[in-house]
mmCIF file of C-alpha atoms in Angstrom:
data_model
loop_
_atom_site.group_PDB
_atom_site.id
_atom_site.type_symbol
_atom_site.label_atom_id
_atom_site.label_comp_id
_atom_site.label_asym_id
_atom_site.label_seq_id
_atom_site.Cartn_x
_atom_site.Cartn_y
_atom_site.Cartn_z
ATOM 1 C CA UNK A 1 -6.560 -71.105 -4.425
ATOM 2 C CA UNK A 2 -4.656 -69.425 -1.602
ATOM 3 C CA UNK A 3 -4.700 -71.569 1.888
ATOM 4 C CA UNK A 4 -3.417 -70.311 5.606
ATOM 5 C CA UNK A 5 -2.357 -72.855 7.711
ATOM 6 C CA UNK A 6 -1.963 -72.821 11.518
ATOM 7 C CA UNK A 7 -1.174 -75.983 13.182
ATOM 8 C CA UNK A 8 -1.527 -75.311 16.643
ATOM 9 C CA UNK A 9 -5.007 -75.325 18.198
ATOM 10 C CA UNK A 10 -3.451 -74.070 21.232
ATOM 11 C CA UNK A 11 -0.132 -72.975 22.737
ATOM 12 C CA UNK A 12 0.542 -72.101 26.749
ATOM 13 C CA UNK A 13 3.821 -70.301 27.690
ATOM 14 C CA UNK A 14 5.060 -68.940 31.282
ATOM 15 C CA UNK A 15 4.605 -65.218 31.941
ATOM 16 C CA UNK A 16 7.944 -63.488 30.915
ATOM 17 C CA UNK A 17 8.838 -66.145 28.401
ATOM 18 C CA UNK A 18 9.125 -66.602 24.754
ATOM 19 C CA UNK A 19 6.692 -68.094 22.440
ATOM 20 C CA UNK A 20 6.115 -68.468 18.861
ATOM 21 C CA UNK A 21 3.495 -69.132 16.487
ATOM 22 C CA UNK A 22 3.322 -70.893 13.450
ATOM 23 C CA UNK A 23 1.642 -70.428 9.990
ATOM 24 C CA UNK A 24 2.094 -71.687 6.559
ATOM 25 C CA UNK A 25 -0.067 -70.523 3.345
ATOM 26 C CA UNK A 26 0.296 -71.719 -0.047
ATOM 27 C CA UNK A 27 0.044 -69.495 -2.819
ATOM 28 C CA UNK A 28 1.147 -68.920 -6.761
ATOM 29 C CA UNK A 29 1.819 -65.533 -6.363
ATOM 30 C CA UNK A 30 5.232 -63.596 -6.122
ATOM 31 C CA UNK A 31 4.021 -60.716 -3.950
ATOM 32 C CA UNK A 32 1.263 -60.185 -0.656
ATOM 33 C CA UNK A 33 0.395 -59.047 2.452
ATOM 34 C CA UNK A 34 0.451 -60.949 5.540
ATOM 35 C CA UNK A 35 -0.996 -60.226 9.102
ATOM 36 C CA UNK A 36 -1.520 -61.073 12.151
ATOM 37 C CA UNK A 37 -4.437 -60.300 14.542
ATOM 38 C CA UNK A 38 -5.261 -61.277 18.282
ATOM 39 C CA UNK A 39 -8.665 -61.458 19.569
ATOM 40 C CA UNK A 40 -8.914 -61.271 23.464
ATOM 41 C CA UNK A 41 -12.180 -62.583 24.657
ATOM 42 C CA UNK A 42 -13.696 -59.318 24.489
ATOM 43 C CA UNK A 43 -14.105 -60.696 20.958
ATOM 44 C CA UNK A 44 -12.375 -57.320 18.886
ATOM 45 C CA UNK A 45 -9.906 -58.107 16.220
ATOM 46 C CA UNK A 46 -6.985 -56.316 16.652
ATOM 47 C CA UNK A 47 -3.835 -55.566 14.397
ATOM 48 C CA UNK A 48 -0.937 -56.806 15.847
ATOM 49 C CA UNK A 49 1.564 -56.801 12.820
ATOM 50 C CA UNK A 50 2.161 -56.718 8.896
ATOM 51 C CA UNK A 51 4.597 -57.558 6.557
ATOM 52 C CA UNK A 52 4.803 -57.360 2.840
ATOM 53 C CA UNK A 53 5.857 -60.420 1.084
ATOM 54 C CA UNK A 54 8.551 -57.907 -1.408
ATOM 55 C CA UNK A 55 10.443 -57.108 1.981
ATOM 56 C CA UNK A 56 13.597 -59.476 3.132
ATOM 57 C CA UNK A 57 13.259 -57.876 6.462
ATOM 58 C CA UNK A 58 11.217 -59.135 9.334
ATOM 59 C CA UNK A 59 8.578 -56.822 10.603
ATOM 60 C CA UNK A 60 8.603 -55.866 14.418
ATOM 61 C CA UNK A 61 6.558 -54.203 16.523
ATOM 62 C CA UNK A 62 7.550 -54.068 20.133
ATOM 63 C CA UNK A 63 7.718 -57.498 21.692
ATOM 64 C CA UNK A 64 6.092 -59.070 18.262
ATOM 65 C CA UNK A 65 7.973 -60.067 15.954
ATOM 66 C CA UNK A 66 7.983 -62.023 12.590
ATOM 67 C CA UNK A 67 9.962 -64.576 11.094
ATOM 68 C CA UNK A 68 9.160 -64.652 7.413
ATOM 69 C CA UNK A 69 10.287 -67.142 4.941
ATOM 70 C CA UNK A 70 9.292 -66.823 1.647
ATOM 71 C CA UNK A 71 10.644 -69.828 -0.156
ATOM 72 C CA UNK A 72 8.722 -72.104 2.850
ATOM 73 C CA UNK A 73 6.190 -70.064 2.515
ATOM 74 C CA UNK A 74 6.375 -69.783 6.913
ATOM 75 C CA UNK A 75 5.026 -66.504 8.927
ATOM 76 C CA UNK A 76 5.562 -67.398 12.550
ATOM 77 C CA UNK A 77 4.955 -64.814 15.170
ATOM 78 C CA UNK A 78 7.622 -64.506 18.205
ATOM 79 C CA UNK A 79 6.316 -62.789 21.441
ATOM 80 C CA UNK A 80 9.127 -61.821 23.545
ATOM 81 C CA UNK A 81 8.627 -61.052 27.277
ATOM 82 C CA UNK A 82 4.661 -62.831 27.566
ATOM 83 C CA UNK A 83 2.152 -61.472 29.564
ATOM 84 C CA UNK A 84 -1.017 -62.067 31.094
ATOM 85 C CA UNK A 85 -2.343 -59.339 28.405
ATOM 86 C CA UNK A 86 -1.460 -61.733 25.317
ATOM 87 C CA UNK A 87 -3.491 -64.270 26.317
ATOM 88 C CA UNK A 88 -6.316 -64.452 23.436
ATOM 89 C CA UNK A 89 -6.986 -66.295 19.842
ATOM 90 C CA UNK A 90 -4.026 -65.184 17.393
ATOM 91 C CA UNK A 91 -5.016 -65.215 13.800
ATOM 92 C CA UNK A 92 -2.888 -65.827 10.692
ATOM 93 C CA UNK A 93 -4.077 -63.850 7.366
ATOM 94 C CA UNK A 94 -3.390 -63.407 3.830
ATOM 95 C CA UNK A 95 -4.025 -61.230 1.432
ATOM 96 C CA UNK A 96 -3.255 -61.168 -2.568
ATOM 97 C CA UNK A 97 -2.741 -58.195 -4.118
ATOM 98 C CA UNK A 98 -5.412 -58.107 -6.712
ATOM 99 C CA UNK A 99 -7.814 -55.720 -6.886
ATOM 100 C CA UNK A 100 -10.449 -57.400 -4.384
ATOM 101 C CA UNK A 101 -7.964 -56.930 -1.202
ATOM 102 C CA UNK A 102 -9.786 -59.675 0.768
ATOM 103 C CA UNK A 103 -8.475 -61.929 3.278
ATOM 104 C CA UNK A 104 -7.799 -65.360 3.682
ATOM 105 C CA UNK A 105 -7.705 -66.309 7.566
ATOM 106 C CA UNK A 106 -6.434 -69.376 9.102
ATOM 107 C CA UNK A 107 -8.489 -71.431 11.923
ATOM 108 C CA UNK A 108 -6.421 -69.341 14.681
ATOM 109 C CA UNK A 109 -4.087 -70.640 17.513
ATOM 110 C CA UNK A 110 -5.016 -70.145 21.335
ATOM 111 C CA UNK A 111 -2.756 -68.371 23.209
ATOM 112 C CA UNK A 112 -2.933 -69.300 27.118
ATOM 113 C CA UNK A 113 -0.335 -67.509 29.502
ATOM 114 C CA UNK A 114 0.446 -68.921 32.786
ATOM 115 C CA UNK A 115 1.346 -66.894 35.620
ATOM 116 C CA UNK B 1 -13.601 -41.553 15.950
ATOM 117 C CA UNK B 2 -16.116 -44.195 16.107
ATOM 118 C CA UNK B 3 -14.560 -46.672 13.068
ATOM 119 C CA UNK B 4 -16.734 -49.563 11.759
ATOM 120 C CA UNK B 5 -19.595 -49.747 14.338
ATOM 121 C CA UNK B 6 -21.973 -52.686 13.672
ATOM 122 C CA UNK B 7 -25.718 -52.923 15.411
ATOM 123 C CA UNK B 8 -26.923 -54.910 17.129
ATOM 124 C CA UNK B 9 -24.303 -56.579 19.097
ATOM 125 C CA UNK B 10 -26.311 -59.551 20.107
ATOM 126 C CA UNK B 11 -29.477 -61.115 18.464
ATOM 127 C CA UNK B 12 -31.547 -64.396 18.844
ATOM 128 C CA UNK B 13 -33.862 -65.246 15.478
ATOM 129 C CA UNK B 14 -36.335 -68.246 15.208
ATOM 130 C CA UNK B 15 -36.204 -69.904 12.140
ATOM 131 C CA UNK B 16 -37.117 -68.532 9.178
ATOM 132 C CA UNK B 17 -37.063 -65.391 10.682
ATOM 133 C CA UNK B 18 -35.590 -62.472 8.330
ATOM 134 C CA UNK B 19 -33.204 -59.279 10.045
ATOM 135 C CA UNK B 20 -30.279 -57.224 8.683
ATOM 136 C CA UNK B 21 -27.232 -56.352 10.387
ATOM 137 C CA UNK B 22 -26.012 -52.932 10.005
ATOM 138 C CA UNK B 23 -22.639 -51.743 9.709
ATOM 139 C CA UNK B 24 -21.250 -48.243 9.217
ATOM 140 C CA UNK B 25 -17.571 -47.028 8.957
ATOM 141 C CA UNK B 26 -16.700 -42.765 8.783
ATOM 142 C CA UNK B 27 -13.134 -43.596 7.276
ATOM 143 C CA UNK B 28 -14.123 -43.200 3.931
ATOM 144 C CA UNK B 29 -13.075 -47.135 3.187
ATOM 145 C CA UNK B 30 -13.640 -48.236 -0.507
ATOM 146 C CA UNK B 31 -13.250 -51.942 0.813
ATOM 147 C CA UNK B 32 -15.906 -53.519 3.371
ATOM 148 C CA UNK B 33 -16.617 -57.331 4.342
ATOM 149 C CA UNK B 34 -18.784 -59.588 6.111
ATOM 150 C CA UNK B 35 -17.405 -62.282 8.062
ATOM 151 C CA UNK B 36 -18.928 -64.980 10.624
ATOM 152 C CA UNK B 37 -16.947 -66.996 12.900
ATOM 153 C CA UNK B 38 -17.666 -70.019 13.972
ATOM 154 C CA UNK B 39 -15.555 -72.051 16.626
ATOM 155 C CA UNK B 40 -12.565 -73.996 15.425
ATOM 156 C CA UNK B 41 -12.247 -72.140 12.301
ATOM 157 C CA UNK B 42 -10.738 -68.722 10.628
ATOM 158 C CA UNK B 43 -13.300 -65.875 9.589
ATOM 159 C CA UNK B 44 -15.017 -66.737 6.444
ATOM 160 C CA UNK B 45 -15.892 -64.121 3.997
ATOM 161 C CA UNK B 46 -19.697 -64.186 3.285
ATOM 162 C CA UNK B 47 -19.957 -61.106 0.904
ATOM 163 C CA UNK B 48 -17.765 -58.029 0.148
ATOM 164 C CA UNK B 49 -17.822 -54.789 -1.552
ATOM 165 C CA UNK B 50 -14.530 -52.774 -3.756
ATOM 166 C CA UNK B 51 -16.903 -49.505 -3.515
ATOM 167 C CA UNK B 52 -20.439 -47.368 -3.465
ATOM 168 C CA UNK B 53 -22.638 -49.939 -5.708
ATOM 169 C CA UNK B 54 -20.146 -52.924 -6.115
ATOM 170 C CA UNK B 55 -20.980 -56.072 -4.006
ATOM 171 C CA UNK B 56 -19.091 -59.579 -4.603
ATOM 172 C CA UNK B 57 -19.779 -63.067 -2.845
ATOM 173 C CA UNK B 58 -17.825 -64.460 -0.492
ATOM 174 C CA UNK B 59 -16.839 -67.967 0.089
ATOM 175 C CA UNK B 60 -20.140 -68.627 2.071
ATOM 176 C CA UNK B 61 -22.745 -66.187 0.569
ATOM 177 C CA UNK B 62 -25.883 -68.517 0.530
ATOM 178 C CA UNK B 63 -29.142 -67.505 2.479
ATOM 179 C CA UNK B 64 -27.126 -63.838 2.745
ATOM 180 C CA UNK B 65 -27.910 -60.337 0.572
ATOM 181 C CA UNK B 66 -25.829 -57.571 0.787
ATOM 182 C CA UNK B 67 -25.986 -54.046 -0.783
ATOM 183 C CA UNK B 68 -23.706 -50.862 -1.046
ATOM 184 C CA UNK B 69 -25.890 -47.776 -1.824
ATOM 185 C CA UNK B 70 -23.201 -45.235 -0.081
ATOM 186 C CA UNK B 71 -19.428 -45.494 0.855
ATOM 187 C CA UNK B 72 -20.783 -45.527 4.605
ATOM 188 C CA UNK B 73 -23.070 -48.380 4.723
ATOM 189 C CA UNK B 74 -22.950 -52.105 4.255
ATOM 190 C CA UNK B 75 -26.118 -54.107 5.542
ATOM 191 C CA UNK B 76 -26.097 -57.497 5.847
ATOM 192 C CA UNK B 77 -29.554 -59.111 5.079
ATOM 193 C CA UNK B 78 -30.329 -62.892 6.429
ATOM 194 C CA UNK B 79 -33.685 -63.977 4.051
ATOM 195 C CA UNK B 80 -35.227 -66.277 5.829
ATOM 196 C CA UNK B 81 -32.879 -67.720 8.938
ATOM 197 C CA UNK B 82 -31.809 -71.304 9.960
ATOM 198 C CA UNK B 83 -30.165 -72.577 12.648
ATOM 199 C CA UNK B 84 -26.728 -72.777 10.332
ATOM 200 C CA UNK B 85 -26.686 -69.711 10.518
ATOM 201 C CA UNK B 86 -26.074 -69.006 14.070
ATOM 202 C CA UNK B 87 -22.463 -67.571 14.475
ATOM 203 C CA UNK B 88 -20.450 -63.678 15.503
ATOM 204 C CA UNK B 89 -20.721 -62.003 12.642
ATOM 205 C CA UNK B 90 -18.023 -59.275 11.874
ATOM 206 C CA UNK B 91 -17.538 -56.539 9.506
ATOM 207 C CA UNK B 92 -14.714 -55.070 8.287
ATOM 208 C CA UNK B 93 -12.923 -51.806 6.408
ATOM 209 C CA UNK B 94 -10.146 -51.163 4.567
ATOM 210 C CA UNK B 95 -8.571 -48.663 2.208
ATOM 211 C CA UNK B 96 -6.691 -51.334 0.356
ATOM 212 C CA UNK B 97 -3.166 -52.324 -0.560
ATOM 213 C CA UNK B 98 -0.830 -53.006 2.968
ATOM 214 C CA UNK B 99 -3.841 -51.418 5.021
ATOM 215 C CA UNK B 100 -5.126 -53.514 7.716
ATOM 216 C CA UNK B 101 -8.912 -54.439 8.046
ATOM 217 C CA UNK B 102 -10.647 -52.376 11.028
ATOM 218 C CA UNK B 103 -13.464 -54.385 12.269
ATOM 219 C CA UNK B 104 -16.489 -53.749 13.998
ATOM 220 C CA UNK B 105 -17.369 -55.296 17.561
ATOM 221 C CA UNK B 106 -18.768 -58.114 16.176
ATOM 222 C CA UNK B 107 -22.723 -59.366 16.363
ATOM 223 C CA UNK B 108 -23.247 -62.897 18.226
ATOM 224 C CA UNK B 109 -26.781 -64.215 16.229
ATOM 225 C CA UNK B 110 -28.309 -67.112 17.636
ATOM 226 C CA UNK B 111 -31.265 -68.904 15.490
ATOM 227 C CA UNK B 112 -33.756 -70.866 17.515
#
């Protein structure tokens, strides 16, 4: 069965800086989605980036970015340029491509910013 | 565009107590879930649906029913509630493939 892994309960980072995030998953297959959400403490989940497992390139969106590696089987999430906005839970997710399309979620990271 | 809107946003049960949680999406998603979250852990997937009349369980599906009459609509019924039960429940839509999940706002139960 497909796991996602995040090891860090919680992460703080200075306003401005860099930080990144780690997951891990294990899984048997060859290709997938992977995702990552935020949820602020008004409690919506929110999209903050994709990537498809069959792509060498690293997704980016804005100051997000991803650093996938397949082989290590490693999604981290880089956030360039932090601010007070970031601050929320940040989710890890996986999904298979069969024909169910569901989600596996790890236990989420805590993002604090300091100003 | 109103998305996945789920009612009601907060509840408090007392045991044994039965209620369903309604959610609704207009983008004409095959895919919807039902998630809860509970503090120091990922969403867990209680029941989900692959289209109109097709329902699946989840990896926590006990003391939940779900149905699927219309592309629209996916209730989530608690039988007879317990204090295990007390979580944020979320729904979700999708159409599939790369697409992300849209979820609702959530539902914060509490069971007395």
């Amino acid at each position: 069965a497909q796991t996602v892994t995040q090891s860090q309960p919680e992460m703080s980072v200075q306003e401005a800086e860099t930080v990144t995030l780690s997951c891990t998953y294990d899984t048997s297959e060859s290709d997938y989605y992977l995702f990552w959400y935020k949820q602020p403490p008004s409690r919506q989940m929110i999209l903050v980036i994709r990537q498809e497992a069959y792509k060498q390139q690293n997704a980016t969106e804005n100051r997000f970015s991803v650093n996938f590696q397949k082989a290590a089987k490693s999604f981290s999430l880089k956030i360039s340029d932090s601010q007070l906005g970031d601050a929320a839970m940040y989710f890890c997710a996986y999904r298979a491509l069969d024909s169910n399309y569901q989600l596996i979620w790890g236990a989420g990271t805590k993002l604090i910013i300091k100003p | 565009n109103a998305g996945v809107t789920q009612t009601p946003k907060f509840q408090v049960l007392k045991t044994g107590q039965s209620m369903t949680l309604q959610c609704a999406q207009d983008m004409n998603h095959e895919y919807m879930s039902w998630y809860r979250q509970d503090p120091g852990m990922g969403l867990r997937l209680i029941h989900y649906s692959v289209g109109a009349g097709i329902t699946d369980q989840g990896e926590v599906p006990n003391g939940y029913n779900v149905s699927r009459s219309t592309t629209e609509d996916f209730p989530l019924r608690l039988l007879s509630a317990a204090p295990s039960q007390t979580s944020v429940y979320f729904c979700a839509s999708h159409e599939g493939g790369n697409q992300p999940q849209h979820f609702g706002d959530g539902t914060r139960l509490s069971i007395l």
